[in-house]
Amino acid sequence: MNDSMISIKNVNKIYNNQTTALHDVSLDIKQGEFIALVGMSGGGKSTLLRLIAGLEKPSSGNVTINSTDSKSLMRVMFQEDRLLPWMSVLDNLSFGSKDKNTKAHALELLELVELSDYADHYPTQLSGGQKQRIALARALMTDPKILLLDEPLGALDALTRRKMQDLILDICQKQNLTTILVTHDVEEAARMADRIIVMKNSTNSYEENCPKNRNAGQIGIVADRVLGEILEENELQKQTA
Amino acid sequence: MQKPVTLPITDQKRFHLSINKILPFLIPVIVILFWQVSSTLGWLSSSVLPSPLAVLQDGIKLTASGELPKNLSISLYRATVGLLIGGGIGFILGFINGMSNTFSLLFDSSIQMFRNIPHLALIPLIILWLGINESAKISLVAIGTMFPVYINTFHGIRSVDPDLIEMGKSYELTKRQMFFKIIFPAALPQILVGIRYALGVMWTTLIVAETISASSGIGYMANNAEDFMDMETVVLCIVVYAVLGKISDLVAKSFESLLLEWQHTGRSNA
Ligand SMILES: Nc1ncnc2c1ncn2[C@@H]1O[C@H](COP(=O)(O)OP(=O)(O)OP(=O)(O)O)[C@@H](O)[C@H]1O
Ligand SMILES: [Mg+2]
C-alpha cells in the first residue's frame, strides 16, 4: 500500500543526549521524485541526509528504503568535498581503479562538469568550486538509484551554477533518480525540485509542491513563499531568545 | 573551457634557488676552514684536536688498509637489520592497535610502560643474555627503533579524518580498499615522521652498543683508537657518524617527497 522509495516515520535524532537535530520528522518520498530541502543553518538538513544514507542511526523512529537491489543504491555528496588529497582528480572519481570502463566513465563525467583539463591535478590545486564539481562527478560515477546532495553548488558562480543545475536535472531525469537536494538558495530549490520541504524547529513543518514546466514568474513566486516561511522561523527564534 | 597555466620561472627565482642550495653549506665550510687555519698556525694543539687535513689523511690511510670499509659495512649491516626488525614490529603493532580498539586496550598501556625504560639501560641485560655477538647489537637497535615507529603509526592511523572514513563507507569500499586507499595514505606522513626519528635512534644506539661491547664496527674503531691515543681516528669516527646520520636523513627526506608528492603540489610554499 506504500509506493514510496524512502519512508521516514516519526524520526528523532538527538546528538550526545543534548542537541536535538531532528524532532518527529515524518516524510515519504516517491521513486523518481526530486526533493529540495531548505531551512536555516543548523536546522537538521545534513542530519536528515545522513540518516537516509544510513551513516547515522535515528534516536527513535524508522527510516526505510524500499528497493530490491541494495548494491550502489545511494550516493551521497557531502557538504564538504571530502576528496582524497593523495589521489589525482581522476583517481578520486574511480578510487584508483584501473578498469578501462571506469576510467572512460570518469573522463566523461569530468567533461560534463567542465574540468577535463584537471584530470591529473591533485585536489589541493583546485579552487573551492572546482573541488565541489569533482565531488559531484564522483557522486554520479556509479549510477545510483538515490542521490543525496548536500549543498552541491554552494561555491559556484551564477553561470557555472546554472549549468550544473541543468546537468543534475538532466541526469536525474534520464536515470529516473530519486533525489534530495539540500540548498540555501530558494530560487535553486524552486527551479529544480518537484517538492520543496522547509525544515523548521528541527522538523519538516512546511511543504510546497512546484508546478510542472514552470516559468520564471512561477519560480519567483514559489521562491518568495518558501523564503517567507524560512524568515518566519527566524522571527520566532528572535522572540523566544 | 578553463585551461591550467604554468608561469615560467623567472631568472630572479633561479638565482634564489642556487643561493638556497649553497646556504646550508656555508657554516660547515667556514668552521672547517677556521679549524684548519687554527691548527696550521698552532693555536690548536694536535693533542687537543688534530687538523682536518690530518683526519682526512687518516681516513685515506684506513680506507686503503681496508679497516674503515670493513668496520663501516658491519655497522651499516647492524643498523639496517636492526631498523628493519624494530621498524617492522613497530609498524605491525601500530597497525593492529590503530585498527582495533580491543587490541589497543590489550597492548597499548603495556607497550607504553616498556617504552619508558631507556633502551640503553637494557645493554647489561642483553649482553648477559646474548653475549657480545651480532644479535646483541641488532636487538638493541631493534628495541630502540621499534617505539618511534609504533607510536607514530598508531597515532597516524587513529587521527585519520573521520569524514574521509565515512565517505569511504558510503561509497561501499571494502575493508582492504578502505585501508589502502584511505587509512594508509592518510597515516603515511605521520609514519614517515616515526621512521625519520627511528633513524636517529638507530645511530645513537649503535654507537653506544659498539663502544661498550664489540670487536668490529665504527664504534669499536673509535674506542680502540682511544686506547692507543689515536686522536685522528677518534675524530674520523665522529665525522663518519655525522656523515652517516646526514645521509640517512637525506634518504628519509627523499622518500618523503616521493611518497608525499601530493602534499607538495599546488601550494607555493617557501
Ligand atoms: N556530529 C554531530 N555531533 C553533535 N551535534 C551535531 C552533529 N552534527 C550536527 N549536530 C547538531 O545538529 C544540529 C543540526 O545540524 P545539521 O548539520 O543537520 O544542520 P544543517 O541544517 O545541515 O545546517 P547547515 O545548513 O548549516 O549545513 C545542529 O545544531 C548541530 O550543531
Ligand atoms: Mg548541513
XYZ file of C-alpha atoms and ligand atoms in Angstrom:
543
model
C 0.000 0.000 0.000
C 3.053 2.220 0.316
C 4.712 3.054 -3.001
C 7.371 5.390 -1.599
C 11.083 4.869 -2.173
C 12.163 6.478 1.078
C 9.870 6.454 4.043
C 10.702 8.276 7.246
C 8.467 7.726 10.267
C 8.494 9.756 13.487
C 12.241 10.147 13.417
C 14.057 11.882 16.260
C 17.768 12.493 16.358
C 19.471 13.757 19.472
C 23.251 14.158 19.431
C 25.169 13.414 22.643
C 21.936 13.411 24.695
C 21.647 17.166 24.355
C 21.378 18.618 20.834
C 18.056 17.869 19.163
C 18.854 17.864 15.472
C 15.604 16.290 14.289
C 12.272 16.234 16.063
C 9.441 13.965 14.935
C 10.146 14.022 11.211
C 7.801 12.001 9.003
C 8.228 12.071 5.274
C 7.519 9.898 2.250
C 9.483 10.304 -0.911
C 8.333 8.630 -4.091
C 10.565 6.872 -6.577
C 11.806 9.381 -9.152
C 10.864 12.397 -7.081
C 13.158 15.418 -6.811
C 13.032 16.945 -3.323
C 14.656 20.185 -2.252
C 15.395 20.549 1.438
C 15.748 24.132 2.666
C 15.852 25.859 6.017
C 18.084 27.756 8.354
C 21.607 26.720 9.146
C 21.671 24.104 11.917
C 18.112 23.060 11.077
C 18.948 19.384 10.678
C 19.169 19.085 6.886
C 22.537 17.354 6.774
C 21.496 15.144 9.668
C 18.425 14.001 7.759
C 20.550 13.124 4.722
C 22.988 11.185 6.875
C 20.130 9.211 8.428
C 18.745 8.358 4.996
C 22.208 7.330 3.839
C 22.461 5.026 6.854
C 25.566 6.812 8.150
C 23.799 7.643 11.381
C 21.087 5.836 13.357
C 17.926 7.662 14.440
C 17.467 8.056 18.213
C 13.918 6.858 17.660
C 11.647 6.225 14.696
C 12.351 4.499 11.402
C 13.973 5.215 8.078
C 13.065 2.653 5.425
C 14.398 2.422 1.906
C 12.117 0.380 -0.322
C 14.198 -1.172 -3.010
C 15.005 -4.688 -4.114
C 18.617 -4.241 -5.180
C 20.959 -2.975 -2.500
C 24.180 -2.523 -4.459
C 25.188 1.072 -5.269
C 21.768 2.152 -4.199
C 22.690 5.503 -2.757
C 25.295 8.129 -3.427
C 25.977 10.984 -1.072
C 27.626 14.206 -1.990
C 28.697 15.652 1.333
C 28.589 19.288 2.336
C 32.401 19.286 2.417
C 34.052 17.953 -0.726
C 35.796 15.061 1.102
C 38.141 14.424 -1.816
C 41.202 12.306 -1.074
C 44.165 14.695 -1.183
C 46.660 11.943 -2.120
C 44.791 10.968 -5.255
C 44.590 12.791 -8.553
C 41.201 14.070 -9.649
C 40.790 11.089 -11.954
C 41.675 8.603 -9.204
C 39.280 10.359 -6.848
C 36.469 9.585 -9.264
C 37.484 5.961 -9.721
C 39.195 5.359 -6.326
C 42.264 4.356 -8.263
C 40.511 1.542 -10.147
C 42.463 0.638 -13.272
C 39.388 -0.658 -15.077
C 39.179 0.798 -18.603
C 35.447 1.437 -18.431
C 35.713 3.141 -15.069
C 38.353 5.477 -16.421
C 36.390 6.265 -19.556
C 33.306 6.953 -17.474
C 35.279 9.220 -15.149
C 36.655 11.212 -18.078
C 33.149 11.553 -19.462
C 31.905 12.995 -16.172
C 34.882 15.354 -15.959
C 33.854 16.631 -19.370
C 30.311 17.186 -18.091
C 31.463 19.198 -15.077
C 33.813 21.105 -17.412
C 37.034 20.036 -15.738
C 38.589 17.708 -18.340
C 41.909 19.531 -18.164
C 42.251 18.813 -14.464
C 42.237 15.007 -14.528
C 45.848 14.760 -13.337
C 45.698 17.568 -10.787
C 45.584 16.969 -7.064
C 42.654 18.398 -5.055
C 44.923 20.977 -3.360
C 45.487 22.511 -6.775
C 41.792 23.204 -7.304
C 39.539 26.062 -6.286
C 36.620 25.506 -3.932
C 34.083 25.437 -6.728
C 36.211 23.092 -8.805
C 36.515 20.698 -5.872
C 32.754 20.807 -5.456
C 32.221 19.854 -9.083
C 34.675 16.949 -8.738
C 32.738 15.728 -5.700
C 29.542 15.998 -7.750
C 31.119 13.977 -10.558
C 32.242 11.358 -8.045
C 28.695 11.024 -6.694
C 27.468 10.405 -10.234
C 30.081 7.758 -11.042
C 28.196 4.585 -10.186
C 24.654 5.190 -11.462
C 22.900 5.162 -8.099
C 19.140 4.909 -7.578
C 19.054 7.571 -4.900
C 21.133 10.726 -4.992
C 21.644 12.751 -1.821
C 23.228 16.141 -2.491
C 24.223 18.385 0.403
C 24.644 21.906 -0.941
C 26.370 20.699 -4.088
C 26.605 24.061 -5.810
C 27.159 26.478 -2.910
C 30.601 27.598 -4.031
C 29.831 28.265 -7.683
C 29.391 31.445 -9.684
C 25.956 32.136 -11.171
C 26.748 30.841 -14.653
C 28.512 27.618 -13.662
C 25.843 27.109 -11.041
C 23.107 27.282 -13.627
C 24.958 24.836 -15.880
C 25.447 22.372 -13.020
C 21.783 22.648 -12.045
C 20.841 21.660 -15.578
C 23.384 18.840 -15.536
C 21.938 17.421 -12.303
C 18.360 17.761 -13.568
C 19.279 16.102 -16.844
C 20.981 13.124 -15.178
C 18.206 12.702 -12.611
C 15.520 12.719 -15.285
C 17.353 10.406 -17.684
C 18.108 7.839 -15.000
C 14.873 8.440 -13.128
C 16.761 9.010 -9.871
C 15.176 9.775 -6.552
C 16.967 12.909 -5.435
C 17.215 15.005 -2.307
C 18.985 18.304 -2.727
C 19.891 20.452 0.260
C 20.303 24.081 -0.679
C 20.338 27.556 0.828
C 19.228 29.070 -2.434
C 15.410 29.151 -2.566
C 15.490 30.097 -6.264
C 17.511 26.982 -6.953
C 15.023 24.899 -4.982
C 12.064 26.410 -6.787
C 13.717 25.882 -10.138
C 14.810 22.284 -9.696
C 12.518 20.463 -7.290
C 9.162 18.721 -7.630
C 8.600 19.382 -3.962
C 10.246 21.753 -1.518
C 10.453 20.857 2.152
C 11.244 23.539 4.703
C 12.948 22.413 7.891
C 11.834 24.465 10.897
C 12.414 23.833 14.571
C 14.162 20.594 13.638
C 11.161 19.256 11.773
C 9.639 19.395 8.296
C 6.996 21.981 9.012
C 6.129 23.241 5.551
C 5.871 21.804 2.052
C 5.432 23.365 -1.334
C 4.626 21.432 -4.493
C 6.135 23.035 -7.552
C 4.176 23.246 -10.805
C 5.458 21.224 -13.763
C 7.088 23.161 -16.642
C 7.190 26.304 -14.555
C 8.222 29.661 -15.976
C 10.460 32.283 -14.389
C 7.480 34.067 -12.838
C 6.182 30.927 -11.144
C 9.671 30.106 -9.890
C 9.874 33.564 -8.348
C 6.533 33.198 -6.609
C 7.392 29.795 -5.149
C 10.814 31.029 -4.056
C 9.303 34.047 -2.311
C 6.776 31.944 -0.459
C 9.428 29.484 0.708
C 11.705 32.301 1.777
C 8.822 33.795 3.765
C 8.426 30.519 5.633
C 12.123 30.409 6.497
C 12.133 34.045 7.652
C 9.156 33.385 9.857
C 11.180 30.865 11.827
C 13.919 33.409 12.205
C 11.423 35.881 13.700
C 10.069 33.245 16.071
C 13.566 32.384 17.235
C 14.305 36.053 17.912
C 11.182 36.385 20.015
C 11.916 33.331 22.133
C 15.532 34.369 22.581
C 36.787 25.806 -21.160
C 39.329 26.559 -18.456
C 42.973 25.672 -19.020
C 45.608 25.355 -16.306
C 48.518 27.715 -16.877
C 52.127 27.365 -15.768
C 54.200 30.504 -15.381
C 57.833 30.420 -16.495
C 60.378 30.572 -13.680
C 61.980 33.987 -13.786
C 65.743 34.490 -13.678
C 65.432 36.063 -10.290
C 63.797 32.945 -8.939
C 66.557 30.749 -10.424
C 69.172 32.898 -8.709
C 67.300 32.421 -5.468
C 67.248 28.667 -5.934
C 71.016 28.417 -6.414
C 71.672 30.628 -3.378
C 69.358 28.371 -1.391
C 71.442 25.381 -2.443
C 74.674 26.965 -1.233
C 73.458 28.499 2.010
C 73.295 25.317 4.168
C 76.990 24.553 3.426
C 78.249 27.993 4.355
C 78.689 27.486 8.091
C 80.289 23.997 7.934
C 82.794 25.255 5.348
C 83.698 28.306 7.460
C 84.101 26.166 10.583
C 86.382 23.675 8.834
C 88.493 26.454 7.294
C 88.843 28.169 10.665
C 89.723 24.873 12.289
C 92.408 24.138 9.683
C 93.908 27.614 9.963
C 93.995 27.376 13.766
C 95.797 24.042 13.582
C 98.298 25.278 10.979
C 99.091 28.399 12.995
C 99.493 26.320 16.143
C 96.595 27.914 18.040
C 95.108 24.477 18.377
C 97.394 21.736 19.687
C 97.106 18.452 17.801
C 96.839 16.661 21.147
C 93.556 18.530 21.727
C 92.184 18.329 18.208
C 94.005 17.138 15.096
C 93.668 19.293 11.970
C 91.030 18.471 9.330
C 93.800 17.566 6.902
C 95.323 15.085 9.372
C 91.913 13.497 9.864
C 91.458 13.290 6.111
C 94.865 11.636 5.674
C 93.998 9.168 8.416
C 90.758 8.430 6.612
C 92.582 7.748 3.353
C 95.098 5.507 5.120
C 92.393 3.463 6.885
C 90.388 3.165 3.685
C 93.417 1.875 1.813
C 94.158 -0.673 4.532
C 90.555 -1.841 4.358
C 89.935 -1.211 8.037
C 87.435 1.626 7.594
C 85.348 -0.074 4.859
C 85.203 -3.289 6.884
C 84.016 -1.599 10.063
C 81.707 0.721 8.170
C 79.950 -2.126 6.422
C 79.485 -4.128 9.614
C 77.965 -1.063 11.294
C 75.695 -0.445 8.332
C 74.614 -4.064 8.402
C 73.700 -3.916 12.092
C 71.872 -0.628 11.647
C 69.844 -1.795 8.674
C 68.858 -5.188 10.050
C 68.018 -3.691 13.450
C 65.900 -0.986 11.882
C 64.071 -3.427 9.622
C 63.212 -5.705 12.517
C 62.359 -2.933 15.008
C 60.546 -0.779 12.467
C 58.677 -3.827 11.161
C 57.494 -4.848 14.618
C 56.641 -1.230 15.477
C 54.617 -0.854 12.296
C 52.713 -4.094 12.781
C 51.894 -3.291 16.416
C 50.895 0.256 15.477
C 48.731 -1.085 12.675
C 46.961 -3.679 14.831
C 46.378 -1.310 17.740
C 45.406 1.536 15.436
C 42.773 -0.520 13.659
C 41.289 -2.356 16.636
C 40.110 -0.917 19.913
C 40.253 -4.297 21.611
C 43.899 -4.792 20.699
C 44.882 -1.286 21.697
C 43.209 -1.751 25.088
C 45.065 -5.015 25.462
C 48.532 -3.908 24.293
C 48.940 -0.160 24.317
C 49.440 0.521 28.011
C 51.968 -2.325 28.340
C 53.864 -1.028 25.316
C 53.845 2.490 26.728
C 55.229 1.184 30.009
C 58.016 -0.683 28.261
C 58.735 2.395 26.153
C 59.502 4.448 29.235
C 62.532 2.293 30.044
C 65.525 3.912 28.293
C 66.508 1.119 25.937
C 70.217 1.735 26.533
C 69.612 0.684 30.137
C 68.999 -2.789 28.768
C 72.579 -3.127 27.494
C 73.915 -5.095 30.513
C 70.934 -7.434 30.410
C 71.234 -8.005 26.695
C 74.942 -8.680 26.939
C 74.254 -11.217 29.669
C 71.633 -12.907 27.513
C 73.145 -12.705 24.075
C 76.863 -12.113 24.703
C 78.698 -9.644 22.528
C 77.833 -11.160 19.166
C 75.740 -9.626 16.359
C 72.326 -10.454 17.796
C 73.002 -8.305 20.867
C 73.681 -5.166 18.810
C 70.881 -5.860 16.386
C 68.373 -6.447 19.205
C 69.302 -3.158 20.850
C 68.812 -1.234 17.609
C 65.537 -3.072 17.037
C 64.222 -2.205 20.504
C 65.279 1.421 20.132
C 63.698 1.915 16.708
C 60.526 -0.004 17.432
C 58.899 2.610 19.654
C 59.050 5.709 17.459
C 57.648 3.724 14.536
C 54.975 2.161 16.758
C 53.781 5.407 18.299
C 53.644 7.306 15.048
C 51.912 4.514 13.133
C 49.348 4.146 15.897
C 48.751 7.874 16.078
C 48.717 8.284 12.318
C 46.021 5.649 11.920
C 43.985 6.993 14.823
C 43.964 10.542 13.533
C 42.695 9.841 10.029
C 39.919 12.319 9.251
C 36.681 10.520 10.254
C 34.874 12.370 7.463
C 37.006 10.572 4.894
C 36.352 7.205 6.524
C 32.630 7.940 6.476
C 32.899 8.898 2.827
C 34.624 5.572 2.131
C 31.864 3.699 3.925
C 29.155 5.451 1.962
C 30.967 4.546 -1.253
C 30.935 0.902 -0.152
C 34.700 0.450 -0.118
C 35.831 -2.963 1.068
C 37.943 -3.213 4.248
C 41.010 -3.703 2.082
C 40.264 -0.707 -0.127
C 39.473 1.329 2.941
C 42.937 0.616 4.307
C 44.944 1.053 1.126
C 43.012 3.947 -0.398
C 42.211 5.965 2.711
C 43.717 4.945 6.049
C 47.265 4.118 4.996
C 47.863 7.155 2.756
C 46.339 9.406 5.412
C 48.599 7.956 8.107
C 51.709 7.849 5.933
C 53.084 11.330 6.731
C 52.996 10.508 10.437
C 54.511 7.056 9.885
C 57.383 8.639 7.969
C 57.983 11.061 10.833
C 58.360 7.999 13.052
C 60.814 6.386 10.647
C 62.924 9.528 10.480
C 63.036 9.703 14.224
C 63.907 5.991 14.365
C 66.886 6.600 12.072
C 68.355 8.974 14.648
C 67.781 6.495 17.464
C 69.319 3.778 15.313
C 72.725 5.507 15.050
C 72.886 6.597 18.692
C 72.059 3.102 19.884
C 74.613 1.548 17.616
C 77.407 3.910 18.658
C 76.813 3.193 22.323
C 76.471 -0.544 21.829
C 79.584 -0.774 19.667
C 81.598 1.369 22.049
C 80.688 -0.722 25.063
C 80.947 -4.173 23.606
C 82.068 -5.083 20.135
C 85.062 -6.278 18.200
C 84.146 -4.529 14.996
C 82.187 -1.520 13.736
C 82.777 2.216 13.772
C 82.061 2.498 17.492
C 84.625 -0.204 18.182
C 87.139 1.575 15.940
C 86.723 4.801 17.917
C 87.004 3.025 21.231
C 90.056 1.117 20.107
C 91.731 4.286 18.799
C 91.096 5.931 22.137
C 93.114 3.167 23.847
C 96.060 3.997 21.569
C 95.602 7.765 21.963
C 94.975 7.870 18.186
C 93.236 11.255 18.026
C 92.883 11.324 14.235
C 90.901 8.083 14.145
C 88.685 9.138 17.042
C 87.760 12.333 15.231
C 87.449 10.450 11.950
C 84.878 8.109 13.518
C 82.880 11.062 14.800
C 82.897 12.580 11.323
C 81.812 9.247 9.822
C 78.865 9.130 12.211
C 77.877 12.661 11.305
C 78.003 11.807 7.606
C 76.017 8.585 8.098
C 73.388 10.467 10.067
C 73.115 13.117 7.382
C 72.874 10.520 4.625
C 70.101 8.578 6.343
C 68.239 11.835 6.895
C 68.565 12.698 3.206
C 67.346 9.239 2.198
C 64.351 9.598 4.507
C 63.613 13.053 3.158
C 63.712 11.961 -0.459
C 61.435 9.042 0.402
C 59.061 11.536 1.937
C 58.943 13.835 -1.033
C 58.486 10.830 -3.311
C 55.651 9.264 -1.313
C 54.018 12.509 -0.283
C 54.163 14.193 -3.672
C 50.551 15.258 -3.234
C 51.494 17.385 -0.232
C 53.971 19.419 -2.203
C 51.914 20.204 -5.272
C 49.724 23.200 -5.607
C 50.933 25.110 -2.580
C 53.685 27.537 -3.415
C 55.317 27.181 -0.023
C 58.684 28.782 0.566
N 28.107 15.017 14.714
C 27.394 15.868 15.475
N 27.531 15.860 16.810
C 26.810 16.700 17.585
N 25.940 17.578 17.124
C 25.756 17.657 15.789
C 26.487 16.808 14.889
N 26.103 17.104 13.627
C 25.193 18.089 13.742
N 24.965 18.422 15.031
C 23.991 19.449 15.517
O 22.735 19.129 14.979
C 22.073 20.281 14.516
C 21.707 20.119 13.051
O 22.884 20.059 12.276
P 22.877 19.824 10.711
O 24.293 19.674 10.274
O 21.965 18.721 10.379
O 22.285 21.205 10.186
P 22.103 21.734 8.691
O 20.674 22.022 8.503
O 22.746 20.828 7.733
O 22.901 23.107 8.757
P 23.718 23.843 7.583
O 22.722 24.463 6.684
O 24.497 24.885 8.318
O 24.563 22.832 6.916
C 22.995 21.452 14.803
O 22.549 22.090 15.971
C 24.345 20.815 15.017
O 25.055 21.545 15.984
Mg 24.357 20.923 6.500
